[in-house]
Short mmCIF file of C-alpha atoms in Angstrom, two decimals:
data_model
loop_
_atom_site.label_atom_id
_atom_site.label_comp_id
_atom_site.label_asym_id
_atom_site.label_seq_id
_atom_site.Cartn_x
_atom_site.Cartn_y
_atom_site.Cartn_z
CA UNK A 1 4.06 28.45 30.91
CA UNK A 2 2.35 25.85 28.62
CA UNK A 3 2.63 26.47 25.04
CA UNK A 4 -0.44 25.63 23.43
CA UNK A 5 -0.60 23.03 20.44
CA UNK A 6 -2.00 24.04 17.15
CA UNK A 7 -2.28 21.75 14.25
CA UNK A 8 -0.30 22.16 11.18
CA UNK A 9 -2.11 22.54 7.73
CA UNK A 10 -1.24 19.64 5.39
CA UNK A 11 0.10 16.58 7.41
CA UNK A 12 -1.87 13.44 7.92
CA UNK A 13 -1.76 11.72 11.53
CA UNK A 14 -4.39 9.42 11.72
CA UNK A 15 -5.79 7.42 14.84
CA UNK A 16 -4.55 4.28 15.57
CA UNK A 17 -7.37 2.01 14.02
CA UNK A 18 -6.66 4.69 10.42
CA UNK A 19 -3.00 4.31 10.84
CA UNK A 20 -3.34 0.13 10.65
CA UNK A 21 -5.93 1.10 7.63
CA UNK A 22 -2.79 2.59 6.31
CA UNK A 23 -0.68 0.12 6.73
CA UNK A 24 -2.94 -2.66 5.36
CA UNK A 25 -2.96 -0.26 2.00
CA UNK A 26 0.32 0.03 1.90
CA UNK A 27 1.46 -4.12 2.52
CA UNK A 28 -1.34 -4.60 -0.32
CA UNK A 29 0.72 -2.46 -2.78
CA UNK A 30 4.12 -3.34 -1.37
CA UNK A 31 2.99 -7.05 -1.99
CA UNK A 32 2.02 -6.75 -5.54
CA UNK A 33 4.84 -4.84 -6.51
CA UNK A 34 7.03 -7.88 -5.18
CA UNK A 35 4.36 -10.32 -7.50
CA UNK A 36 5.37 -8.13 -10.18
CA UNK A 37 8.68 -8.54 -9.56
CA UNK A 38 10.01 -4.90 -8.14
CA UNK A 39 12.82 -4.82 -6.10
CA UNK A 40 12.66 -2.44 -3.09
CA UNK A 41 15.10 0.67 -2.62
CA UNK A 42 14.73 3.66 -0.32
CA UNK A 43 16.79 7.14 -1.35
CA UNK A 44 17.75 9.89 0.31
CA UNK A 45 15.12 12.79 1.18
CA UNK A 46 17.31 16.09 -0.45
CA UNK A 47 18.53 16.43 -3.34
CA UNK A 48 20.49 19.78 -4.69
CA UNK A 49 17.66 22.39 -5.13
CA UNK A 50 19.38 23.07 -8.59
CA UNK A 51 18.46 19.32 -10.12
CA UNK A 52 14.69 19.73 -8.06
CA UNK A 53 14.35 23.07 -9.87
CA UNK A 54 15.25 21.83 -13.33
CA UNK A 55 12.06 19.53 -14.21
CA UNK A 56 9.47 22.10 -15.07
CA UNK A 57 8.27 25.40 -14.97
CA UNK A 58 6.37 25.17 -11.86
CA UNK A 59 8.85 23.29 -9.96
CA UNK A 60 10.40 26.37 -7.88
CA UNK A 61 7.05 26.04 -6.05
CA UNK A 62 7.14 22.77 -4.96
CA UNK A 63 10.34 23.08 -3.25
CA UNK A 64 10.89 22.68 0.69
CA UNK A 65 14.54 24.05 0.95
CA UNK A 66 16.67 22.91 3.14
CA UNK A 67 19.18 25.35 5.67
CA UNK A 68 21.39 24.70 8.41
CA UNK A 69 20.70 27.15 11.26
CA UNK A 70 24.71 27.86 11.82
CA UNK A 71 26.33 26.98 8.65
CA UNK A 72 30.19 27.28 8.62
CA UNK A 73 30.94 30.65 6.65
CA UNK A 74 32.92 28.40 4.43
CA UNK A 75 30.17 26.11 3.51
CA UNK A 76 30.31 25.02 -0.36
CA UNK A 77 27.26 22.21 0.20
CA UNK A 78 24.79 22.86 -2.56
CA UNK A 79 21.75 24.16 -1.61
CA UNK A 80 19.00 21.42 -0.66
CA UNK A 81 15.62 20.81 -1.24
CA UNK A 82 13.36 17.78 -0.18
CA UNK A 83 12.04 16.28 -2.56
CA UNK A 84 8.93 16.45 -4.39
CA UNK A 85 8.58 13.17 -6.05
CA UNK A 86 10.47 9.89 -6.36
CA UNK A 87 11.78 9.99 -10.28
CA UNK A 88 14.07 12.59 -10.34
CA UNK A 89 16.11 10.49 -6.79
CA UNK A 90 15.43 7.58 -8.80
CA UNK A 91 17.50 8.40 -11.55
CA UNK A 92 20.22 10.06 -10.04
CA UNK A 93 20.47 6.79 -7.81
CA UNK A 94 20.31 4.86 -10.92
CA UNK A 95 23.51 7.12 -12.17
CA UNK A 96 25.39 7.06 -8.76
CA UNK A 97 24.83 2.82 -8.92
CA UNK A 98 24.43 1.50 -12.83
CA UNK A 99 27.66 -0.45 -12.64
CA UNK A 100 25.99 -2.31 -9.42
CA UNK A 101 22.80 -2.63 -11.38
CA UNK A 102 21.47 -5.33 -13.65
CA UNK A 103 19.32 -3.64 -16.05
CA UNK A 104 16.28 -4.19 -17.06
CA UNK A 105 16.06 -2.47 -13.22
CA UNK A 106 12.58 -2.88 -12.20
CA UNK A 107 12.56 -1.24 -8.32
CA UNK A 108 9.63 0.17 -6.11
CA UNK A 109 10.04 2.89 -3.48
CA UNK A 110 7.34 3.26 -0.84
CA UNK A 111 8.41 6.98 0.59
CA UNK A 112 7.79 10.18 2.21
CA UNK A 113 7.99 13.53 -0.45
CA UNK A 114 7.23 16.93 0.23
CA UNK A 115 5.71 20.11 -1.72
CA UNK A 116 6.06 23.32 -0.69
CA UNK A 117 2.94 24.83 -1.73
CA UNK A 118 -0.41 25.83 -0.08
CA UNK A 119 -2.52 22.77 0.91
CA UNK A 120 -5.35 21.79 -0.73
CA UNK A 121 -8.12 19.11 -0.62
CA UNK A 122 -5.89 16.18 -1.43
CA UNK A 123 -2.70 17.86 -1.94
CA UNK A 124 -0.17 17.76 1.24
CA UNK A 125 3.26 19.20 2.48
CA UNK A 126 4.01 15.87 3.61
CA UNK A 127 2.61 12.79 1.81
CA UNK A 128 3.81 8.98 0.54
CA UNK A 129 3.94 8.22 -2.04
CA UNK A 130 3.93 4.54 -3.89
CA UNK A 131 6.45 3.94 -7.24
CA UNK A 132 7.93 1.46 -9.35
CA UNK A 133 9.91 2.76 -12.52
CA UNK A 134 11.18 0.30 -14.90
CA UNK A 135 14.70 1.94 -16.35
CA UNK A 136 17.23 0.41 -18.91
CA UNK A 137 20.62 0.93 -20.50
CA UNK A 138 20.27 2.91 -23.67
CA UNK A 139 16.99 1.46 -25.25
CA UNK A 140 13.89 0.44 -23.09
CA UNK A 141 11.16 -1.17 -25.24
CA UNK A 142 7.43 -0.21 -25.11
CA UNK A 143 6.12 -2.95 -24.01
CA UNK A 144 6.84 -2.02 -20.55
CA UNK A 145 4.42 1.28 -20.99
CA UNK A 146 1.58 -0.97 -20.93
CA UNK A 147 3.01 -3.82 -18.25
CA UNK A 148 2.87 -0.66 -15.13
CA UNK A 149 -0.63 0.09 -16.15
CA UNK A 150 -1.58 -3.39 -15.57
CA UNK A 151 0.28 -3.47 -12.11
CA UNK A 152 -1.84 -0.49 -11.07
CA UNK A 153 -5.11 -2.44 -12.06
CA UNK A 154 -3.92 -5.30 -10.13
CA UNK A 155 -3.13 -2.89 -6.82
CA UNK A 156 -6.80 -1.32 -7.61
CA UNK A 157 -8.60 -4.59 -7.53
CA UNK A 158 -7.37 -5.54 -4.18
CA UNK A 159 -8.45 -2.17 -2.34
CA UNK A 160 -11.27 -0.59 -2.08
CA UNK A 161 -11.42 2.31 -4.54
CA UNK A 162 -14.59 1.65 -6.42
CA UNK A 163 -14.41 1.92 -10.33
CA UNK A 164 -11.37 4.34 -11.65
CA UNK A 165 -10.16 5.14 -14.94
CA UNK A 166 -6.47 5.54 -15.68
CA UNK A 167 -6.57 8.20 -18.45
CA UNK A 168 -3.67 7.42 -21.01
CA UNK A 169 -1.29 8.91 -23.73
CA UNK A 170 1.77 9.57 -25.51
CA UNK A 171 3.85 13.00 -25.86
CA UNK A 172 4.47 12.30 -28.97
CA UNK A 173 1.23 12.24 -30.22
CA UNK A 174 0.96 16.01 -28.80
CA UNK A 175 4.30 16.74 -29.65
CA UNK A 176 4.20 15.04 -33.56
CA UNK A 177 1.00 17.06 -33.80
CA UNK A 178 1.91 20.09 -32.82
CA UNK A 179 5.08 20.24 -35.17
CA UNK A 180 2.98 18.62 -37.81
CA UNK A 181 0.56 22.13 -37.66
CA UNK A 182 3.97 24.39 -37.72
CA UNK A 183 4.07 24.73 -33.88
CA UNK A 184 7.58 25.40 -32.52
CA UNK A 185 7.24 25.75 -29.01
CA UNK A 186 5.95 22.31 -28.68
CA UNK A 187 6.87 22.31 -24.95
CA UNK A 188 5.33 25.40 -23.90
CA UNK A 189 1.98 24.50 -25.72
CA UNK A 190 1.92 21.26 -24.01
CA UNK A 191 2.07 23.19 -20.71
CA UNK A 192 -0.99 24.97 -21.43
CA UNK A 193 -3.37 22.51 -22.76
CA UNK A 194 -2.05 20.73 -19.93
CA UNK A 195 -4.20 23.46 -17.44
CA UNK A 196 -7.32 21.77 -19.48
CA UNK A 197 -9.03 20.69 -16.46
CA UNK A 198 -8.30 24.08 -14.73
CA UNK A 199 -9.50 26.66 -16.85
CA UNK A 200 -11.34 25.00 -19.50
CA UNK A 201 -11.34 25.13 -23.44
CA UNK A 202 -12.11 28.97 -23.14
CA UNK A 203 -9.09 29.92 -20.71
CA UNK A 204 -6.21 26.90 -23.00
CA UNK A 205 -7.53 28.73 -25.93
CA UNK A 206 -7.23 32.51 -24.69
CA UNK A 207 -4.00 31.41 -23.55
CA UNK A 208 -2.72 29.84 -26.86
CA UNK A 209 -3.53 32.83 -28.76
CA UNK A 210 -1.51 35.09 -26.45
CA UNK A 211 1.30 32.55 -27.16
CA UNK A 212 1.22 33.72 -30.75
CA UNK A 213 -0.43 31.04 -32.16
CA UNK A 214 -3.20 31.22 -35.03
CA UNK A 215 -6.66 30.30 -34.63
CA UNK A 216 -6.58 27.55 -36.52
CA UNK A 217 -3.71 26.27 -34.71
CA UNK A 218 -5.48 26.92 -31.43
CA UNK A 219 -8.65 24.73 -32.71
CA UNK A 220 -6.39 21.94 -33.91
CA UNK A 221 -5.13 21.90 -30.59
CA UNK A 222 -8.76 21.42 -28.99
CA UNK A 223 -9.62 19.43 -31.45
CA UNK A 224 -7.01 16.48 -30.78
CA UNK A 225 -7.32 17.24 -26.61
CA UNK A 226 -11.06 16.74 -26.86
CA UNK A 227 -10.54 12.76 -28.31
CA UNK A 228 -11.31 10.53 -25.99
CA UNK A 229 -12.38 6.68 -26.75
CA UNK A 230 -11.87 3.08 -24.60
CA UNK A 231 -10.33 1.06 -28.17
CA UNK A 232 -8.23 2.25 -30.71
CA UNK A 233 -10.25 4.39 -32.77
CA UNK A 234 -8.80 7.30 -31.61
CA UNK A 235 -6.96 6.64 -34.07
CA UNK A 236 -8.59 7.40 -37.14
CA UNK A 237 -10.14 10.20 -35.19
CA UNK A 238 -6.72 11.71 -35.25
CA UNK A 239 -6.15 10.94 -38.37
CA UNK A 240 -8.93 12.56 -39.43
CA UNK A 241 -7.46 15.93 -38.43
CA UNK A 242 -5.41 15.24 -41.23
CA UNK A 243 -2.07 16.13 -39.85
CA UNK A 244 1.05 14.03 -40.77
CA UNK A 245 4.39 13.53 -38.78
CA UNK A 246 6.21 10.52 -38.25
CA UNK A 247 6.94 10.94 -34.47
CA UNK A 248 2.90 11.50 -34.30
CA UNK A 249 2.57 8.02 -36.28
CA UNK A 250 4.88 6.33 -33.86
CA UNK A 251 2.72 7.97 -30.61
CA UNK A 252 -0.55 6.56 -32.01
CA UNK A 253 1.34 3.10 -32.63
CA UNK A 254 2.21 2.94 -28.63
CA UNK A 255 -0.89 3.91 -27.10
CA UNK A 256 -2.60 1.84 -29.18
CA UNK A 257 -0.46 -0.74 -27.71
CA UNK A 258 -1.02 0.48 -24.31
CA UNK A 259 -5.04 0.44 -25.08
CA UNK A 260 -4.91 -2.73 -26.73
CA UNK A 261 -3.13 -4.93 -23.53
CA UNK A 262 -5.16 -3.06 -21.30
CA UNK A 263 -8.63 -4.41 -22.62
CA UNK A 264 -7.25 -7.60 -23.28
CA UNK A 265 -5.83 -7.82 -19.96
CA UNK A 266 -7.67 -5.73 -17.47
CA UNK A 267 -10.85 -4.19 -19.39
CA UNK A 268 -12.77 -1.14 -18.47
CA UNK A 269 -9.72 0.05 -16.88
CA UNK A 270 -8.11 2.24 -19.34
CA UNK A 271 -9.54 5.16 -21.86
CA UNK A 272 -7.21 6.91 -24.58
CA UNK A 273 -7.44 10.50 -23.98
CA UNK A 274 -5.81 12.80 -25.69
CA UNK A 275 -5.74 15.78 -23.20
CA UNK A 276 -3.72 14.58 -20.94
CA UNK A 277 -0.25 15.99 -21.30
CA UNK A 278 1.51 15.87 -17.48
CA UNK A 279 3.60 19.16 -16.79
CA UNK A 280 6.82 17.65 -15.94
CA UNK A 281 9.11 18.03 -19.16
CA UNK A 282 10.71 14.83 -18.63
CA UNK A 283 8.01 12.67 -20.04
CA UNK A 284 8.64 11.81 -23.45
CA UNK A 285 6.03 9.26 -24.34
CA UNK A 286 3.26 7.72 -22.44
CA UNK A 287 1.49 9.54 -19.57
CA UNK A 288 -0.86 8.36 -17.04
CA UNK A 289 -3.54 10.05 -14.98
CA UNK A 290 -5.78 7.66 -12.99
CA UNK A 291 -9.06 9.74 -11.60
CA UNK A 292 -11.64 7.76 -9.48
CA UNK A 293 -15.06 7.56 -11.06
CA UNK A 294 -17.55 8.65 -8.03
CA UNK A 295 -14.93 11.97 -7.89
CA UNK A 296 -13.40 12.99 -10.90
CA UNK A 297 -12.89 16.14 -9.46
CA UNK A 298 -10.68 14.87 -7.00
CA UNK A 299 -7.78 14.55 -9.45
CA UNK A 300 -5.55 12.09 -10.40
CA UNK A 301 -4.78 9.80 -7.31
CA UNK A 302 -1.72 7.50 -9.73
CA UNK A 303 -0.13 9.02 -12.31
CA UNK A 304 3.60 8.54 -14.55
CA UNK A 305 4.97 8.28 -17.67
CA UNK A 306 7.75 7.16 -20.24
CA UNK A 307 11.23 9.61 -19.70
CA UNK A 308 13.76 9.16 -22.25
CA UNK A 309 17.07 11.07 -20.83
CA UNK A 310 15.96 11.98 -17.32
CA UNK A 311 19.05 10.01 -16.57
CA UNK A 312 22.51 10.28 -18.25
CA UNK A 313 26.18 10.24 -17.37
CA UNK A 314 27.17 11.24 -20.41
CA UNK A 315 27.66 7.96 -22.09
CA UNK A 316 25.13 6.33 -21.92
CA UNK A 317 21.32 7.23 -21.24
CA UNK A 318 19.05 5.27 -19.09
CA UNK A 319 15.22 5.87 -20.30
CA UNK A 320 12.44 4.66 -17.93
CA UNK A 321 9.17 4.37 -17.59
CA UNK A 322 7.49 4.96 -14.23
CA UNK A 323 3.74 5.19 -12.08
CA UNK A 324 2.80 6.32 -8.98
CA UNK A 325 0.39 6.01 -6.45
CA UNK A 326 0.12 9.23 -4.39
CA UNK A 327 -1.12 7.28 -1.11
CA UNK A 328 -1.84 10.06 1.30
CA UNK A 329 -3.78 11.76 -1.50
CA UNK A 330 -5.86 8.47 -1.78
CA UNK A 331 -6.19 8.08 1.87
CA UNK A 332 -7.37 11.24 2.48
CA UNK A 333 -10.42 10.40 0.88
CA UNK A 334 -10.78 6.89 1.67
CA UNK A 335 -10.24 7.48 5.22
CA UNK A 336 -10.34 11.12 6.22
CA UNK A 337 -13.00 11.92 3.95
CA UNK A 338 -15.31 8.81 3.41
CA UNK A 339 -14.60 6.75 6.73
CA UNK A 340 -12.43 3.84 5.96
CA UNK A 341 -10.98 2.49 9.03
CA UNK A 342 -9.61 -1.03 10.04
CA UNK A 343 -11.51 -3.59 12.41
CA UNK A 344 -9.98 -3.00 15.01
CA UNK A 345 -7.07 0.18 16.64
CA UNK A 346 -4.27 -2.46 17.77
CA UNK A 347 -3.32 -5.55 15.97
CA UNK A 348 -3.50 -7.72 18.60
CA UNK A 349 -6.01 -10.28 18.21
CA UNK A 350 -5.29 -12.21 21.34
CA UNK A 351 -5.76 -10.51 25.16
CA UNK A 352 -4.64 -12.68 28.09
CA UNK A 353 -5.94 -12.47 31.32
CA UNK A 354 -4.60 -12.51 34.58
CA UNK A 355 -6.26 -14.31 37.61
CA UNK A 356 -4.30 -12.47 40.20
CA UNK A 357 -1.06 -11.33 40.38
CA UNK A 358 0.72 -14.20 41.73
CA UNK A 359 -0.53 -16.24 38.56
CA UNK A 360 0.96 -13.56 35.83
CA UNK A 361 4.04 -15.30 35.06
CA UNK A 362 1.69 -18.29 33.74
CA UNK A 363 -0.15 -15.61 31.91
CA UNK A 364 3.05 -14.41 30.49
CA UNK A 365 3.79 -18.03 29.45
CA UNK A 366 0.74 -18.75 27.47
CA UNK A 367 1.36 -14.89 25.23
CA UNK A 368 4.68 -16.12 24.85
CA UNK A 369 3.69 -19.49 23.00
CA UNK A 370 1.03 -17.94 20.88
CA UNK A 371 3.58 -14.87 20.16
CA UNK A 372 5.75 -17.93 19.07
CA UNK A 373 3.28 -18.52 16.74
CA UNK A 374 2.58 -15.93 14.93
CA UNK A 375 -0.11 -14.60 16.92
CA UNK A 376 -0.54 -10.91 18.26
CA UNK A 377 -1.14 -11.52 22.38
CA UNK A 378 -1.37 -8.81 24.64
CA UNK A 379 -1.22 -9.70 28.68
CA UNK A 380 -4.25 -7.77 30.33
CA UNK A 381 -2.54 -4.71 32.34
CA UNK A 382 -4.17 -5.73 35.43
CA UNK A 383 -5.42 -8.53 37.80
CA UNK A 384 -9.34 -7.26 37.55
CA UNK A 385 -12.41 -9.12 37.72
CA UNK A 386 -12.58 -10.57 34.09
CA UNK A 387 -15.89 -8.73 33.13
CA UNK A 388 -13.70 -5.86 33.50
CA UNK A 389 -11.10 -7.68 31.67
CA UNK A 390 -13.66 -8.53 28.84
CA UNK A 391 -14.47 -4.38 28.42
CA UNK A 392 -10.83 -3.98 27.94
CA UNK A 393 -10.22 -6.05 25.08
CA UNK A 394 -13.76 -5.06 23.85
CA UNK A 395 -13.04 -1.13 23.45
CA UNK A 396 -10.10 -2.15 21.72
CA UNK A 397 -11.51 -4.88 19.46
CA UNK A 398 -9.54 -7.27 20.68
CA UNK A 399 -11.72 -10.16 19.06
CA UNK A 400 -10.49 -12.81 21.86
CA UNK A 401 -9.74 -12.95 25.32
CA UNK A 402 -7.47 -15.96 26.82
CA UNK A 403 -8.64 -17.38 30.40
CA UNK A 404 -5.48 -19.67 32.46
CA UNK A 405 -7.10 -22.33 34.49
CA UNK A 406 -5.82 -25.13 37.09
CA UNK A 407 -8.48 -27.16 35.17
CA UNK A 408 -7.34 -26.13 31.66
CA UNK A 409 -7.49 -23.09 29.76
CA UNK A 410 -10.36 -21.35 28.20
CA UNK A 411 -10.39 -19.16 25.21
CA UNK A 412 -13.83 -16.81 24.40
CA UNK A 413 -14.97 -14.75 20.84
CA UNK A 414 -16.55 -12.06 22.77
CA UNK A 415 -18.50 -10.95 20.00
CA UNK A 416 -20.43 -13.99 20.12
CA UNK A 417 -20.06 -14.90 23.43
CA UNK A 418 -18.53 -18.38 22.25
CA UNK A 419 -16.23 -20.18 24.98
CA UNK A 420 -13.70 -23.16 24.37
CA UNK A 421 -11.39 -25.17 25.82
CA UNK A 422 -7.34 -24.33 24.06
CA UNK A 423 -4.10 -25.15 24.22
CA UNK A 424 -1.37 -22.44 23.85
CA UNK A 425 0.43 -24.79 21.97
CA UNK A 426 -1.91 -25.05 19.40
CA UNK A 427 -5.20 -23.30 19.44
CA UNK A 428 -5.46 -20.66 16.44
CA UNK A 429 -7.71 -17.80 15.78
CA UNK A 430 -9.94 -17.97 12.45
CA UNK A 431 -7.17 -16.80 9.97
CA UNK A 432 -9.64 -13.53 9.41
CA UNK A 433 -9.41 -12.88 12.66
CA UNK A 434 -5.37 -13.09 13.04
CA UNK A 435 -4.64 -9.51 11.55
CA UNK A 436 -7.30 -6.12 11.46
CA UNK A 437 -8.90 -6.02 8.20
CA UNK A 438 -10.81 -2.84 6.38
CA UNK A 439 -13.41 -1.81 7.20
CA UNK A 440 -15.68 0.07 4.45
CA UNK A 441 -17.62 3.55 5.88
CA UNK A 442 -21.19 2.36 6.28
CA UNK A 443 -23.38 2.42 3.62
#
C-alpha cells in the first residue's frame, strides 16, 4: 500500500535552479568572511539540553530534544537537544580547544540549527544559519563591536537585499539606566521592553507596572527605548533624561563608537536605537538587529551582540562578540517569497553532443578537456538529432552546446544563435557565463 507524502511545516527544499540561488548566497558570505579574515569551524549539532536551557527565559521552547528509541536502562548520557543557535557551541568549543587556539580567535560557522517552536513566516524548525564571533582571553577590546557590523555591510552590498538598517546598542546603556532610576531587576525589565515590537508601548508599559515598577520608572523606560538617531546625538538625548551611572556612561561611549565607524565607513547603514535589547541574557554590551527597509515587519534577518562570560573554565573568561545572518530566514523571502532564482537549474554551462553512438567516446574526450579546465560539461544523454539536442540544453539553460566534427569542432550560444569554430583545448565561455548567476524576480 503506498503511503502518501505530506509536506512538513517549516523546512525549506527548494528546486534546483533556488538551491544554486542558495548556494551562490552562501559562497558570497563564506567568501567575505575569509576577506575578513575568519577561519572556518563546524561543531557538533547537540549539545546537553541543560547548557541549551540556561540562556534565557524562553529558551525551553526552542529546544528539539534529542532520545534514543532503546536506550540502555543504564544510560547516564545527558539529555540532548539540537541546537538553536551557533554561540552557545561556539563557546563551549572555544573551552573544550583554548589551549589549541591562538586568540584573538576570529572563526565563521556556516550551519544547520533548529527551534522547536511553531513555524512562522520566516521562522523555521530547520534553518542555516551564517556566524562569525570574534572571542579573546580575558579582555576583548571594543573595537571589534564595530569591525562585525562592517563585515555585515560588506556581505549586504554584494547580494541583493535592497536598503537595510542594522539597528544598534549597548546593554549597558539599558542596564546603567535602569539601575541609575532604582531598578533592580535590570534583567527582567530588559526582557520586557524587549517585546517592544510585539505588543507596543501600551502592552511594555502594562507589563512594567505589573512588575512593580512606578510610573515614572515605567515612562523613563519608554522614554530612553523611543531614541532613535543615525549620529551620536543620542547622546545628549539620553542625557537629557538626566539619569547618571557610570556603566550607562561607558554604554553611550561604545555605541557611539560603533555609530561613529559605521558612517565613516559604511554610511546609511547603521541607526542607534535604543529599544533594542535582544532576549538572550548573555549579551552584555552591544546588540544588533538588522531589519530590511521594504519589510520591517519581517524582523530582523542578522542579528548578535557583545557576551562577556558566556564562556569560562573557571580561570579564565573568554568574552566575544558575535553576528549572524539567519540565511533561510533571508531566503525565504528573497526566493520563496519574492522570486529570486539563479540563471539557470544545473551549473553546467557546457552540453556536448553526440553524433551517434559510435562517436561518444570522442564526445567524452572533448567534456573531459574542458572539465580539465575548469569548465562544467555535461555529455548529451543521447545520440538524437541535434535540434533535439539543442531543446535539451535549452530547458535546462545550458547557455552552450558543443558540436564534434571530422572537419573541426563547433561550439553555439543558443540564446543568440551564434556558432564558432573551438578547440577543447582552449576555447572558454564568457567568464559570466562559466557559473549560474542571480537572477532578480521581475520587476
Amino acid at each position: 500500500m503506498a503511503t502518501k507524502v505530506t509536506p512538513i511545516s517549516g523546512f525549506q527544499e527548494w528546486l534546483p535552479a533556488d538551491r544554486i540561488a542558495e548556494q551562490i548566497v552562501l559562497d558570497t558570505i563564506r567568501e567575505v568572511f575569509e576577506l575578513h579574515g575568519f577561519a572556518s569551524i563546524n561543531t557538533r549539532s547537540v549539545e546537553p539540553v541543560e547548557r541549551l536551557s540556561s540562556q534565557g527565559e524562553d529558551a525551553d521552547k526552542e529546544i528539539y530534544a534529542v532520545r534514543r528509541l532503546a536506550a540502555p536502562a543504564d544510560d547516564s548520557e545527558p539529555s540532548l537537544g539540537l541546537h538553536f543557535d551557533m554561540t552557545v557551541p561556539f563557546a563551549r568549543y572555544v573551552l573544550e580547544n583554548a589551549g589549541k587556539l591562538t586568540f584573538p580567535f576570529r572563526r565563521y560557522q556556516i550551519q544547520q540549527a533548529w527551534r522547536g517552536e511553531r513555524p512562522q513566516r520566516g521562522r523555521y524548525r530547520e534553518f542555516i544559519q551564517a556566524d562569525i564571533d570574534i572571542i579573546d582571553a580575558n579582555e576583548l577590546p571594543p573595537h571589534y563591536e564595530a569591525e562585525l557590523l562592517l563585515v555585515i555591510a560588506d556581505v549586504f552590498s554584494r547580494l541583493p537585499v535592497g536598503d537595510y538598517t542594522v539597528h544598534v546598542n549597548n546593554r549597558k546603556i539599558c542596564q546603567g539606566f535602569y539601575t541609575g532610576i532604582g531598578i533592580d531587576d535590570v534583567i527582567g525589565t530588559l526582557r520586557i521592553v524587549d517585546k517592544l515590537d510585539k505588543i507596543g508601548d501600551d502592552g511594555v508599559a502594562k507589563m512594567l507596572l505589573a512588575a512593580g515598577h512606578t510610573q515614572e520608572q515605567v515612562d523613563q523606560c519608554l522614554a530612553l527605548a523611543r531614541i532613535n538617531s543615525t549620529d551620536s546625538s543620542f547622546v545628549e538625548q539620553v542625557r537629557a533624561l538626566g539619569v547618571e551611572n557610570e556603566l550607562l556612561d561607558e554604554g553611550l561611549a561604545h555605541l557611539k563608537s560603533v555609530i561613529d565607524t559605521a558612517n565613516e565607513h559604511a554610511p546609511g547603514v547603521a541607526v542607534a536605537d535604543l529599544r533594542i535589547a535582544r532576549g538572550l541574557d548573555y549579551y552584555t554590551g552591544t546588540v544588533y538587529e538588522t531589519m530590511l527597509e521594504r519589510d520591517p515587519g519581517y524582523g530582523s534577518v542578522c542579528s548578535g551582540g557583545r557576551y562577556d562570560a558566556l564562556a569560562t573554565d573557571g580561570k579564565r573568561t573568554f568574552p566575544g562578540v558575535g553576528i549572524s545572518i539567519g540565511v533561510s530566514r533571508l531566503l525565504g523571502l528573497l526566493i520563496g517569497e519574492e522570486g529570486l532564482t539563479a540563471s539557470r537549474e544545473t551549473p553546467v554551462a557546457v552540453l556536448v553532443a553526440v553524433t551517434d553512438e559510435q562517436s561518444r567516446p570522442e564526445s567524452m574526450r572533448v567534456a573531459a578537456a574542458l572539465r580539465a579546465r575548469g569548465i562544467p560539461t555535461l555529455l548529451s544523454p543521447k545520440a538524437a538529432k541535434f535540434g533535439k539536442q539543442i531543446q535539451f540544453a535549452d530547458r535546462r539553460g545550458i547557455p552552450f552546446v558543443w558540436f564534434p566534427g571530422a572537419d573541426g569542432d563547433q561550439v553555439k550560444d543558443i540564446r543568440s544563435g551564434d556558432q564558432v569554430s573551438a578547440d577543447s583545448s582552449s576555447w572558454t565561455p564568457p567568464a559570466d557565463d562559466v557559473r549560474p548567476s542571480l537572477v532578480p524576480p521581475a520587476g
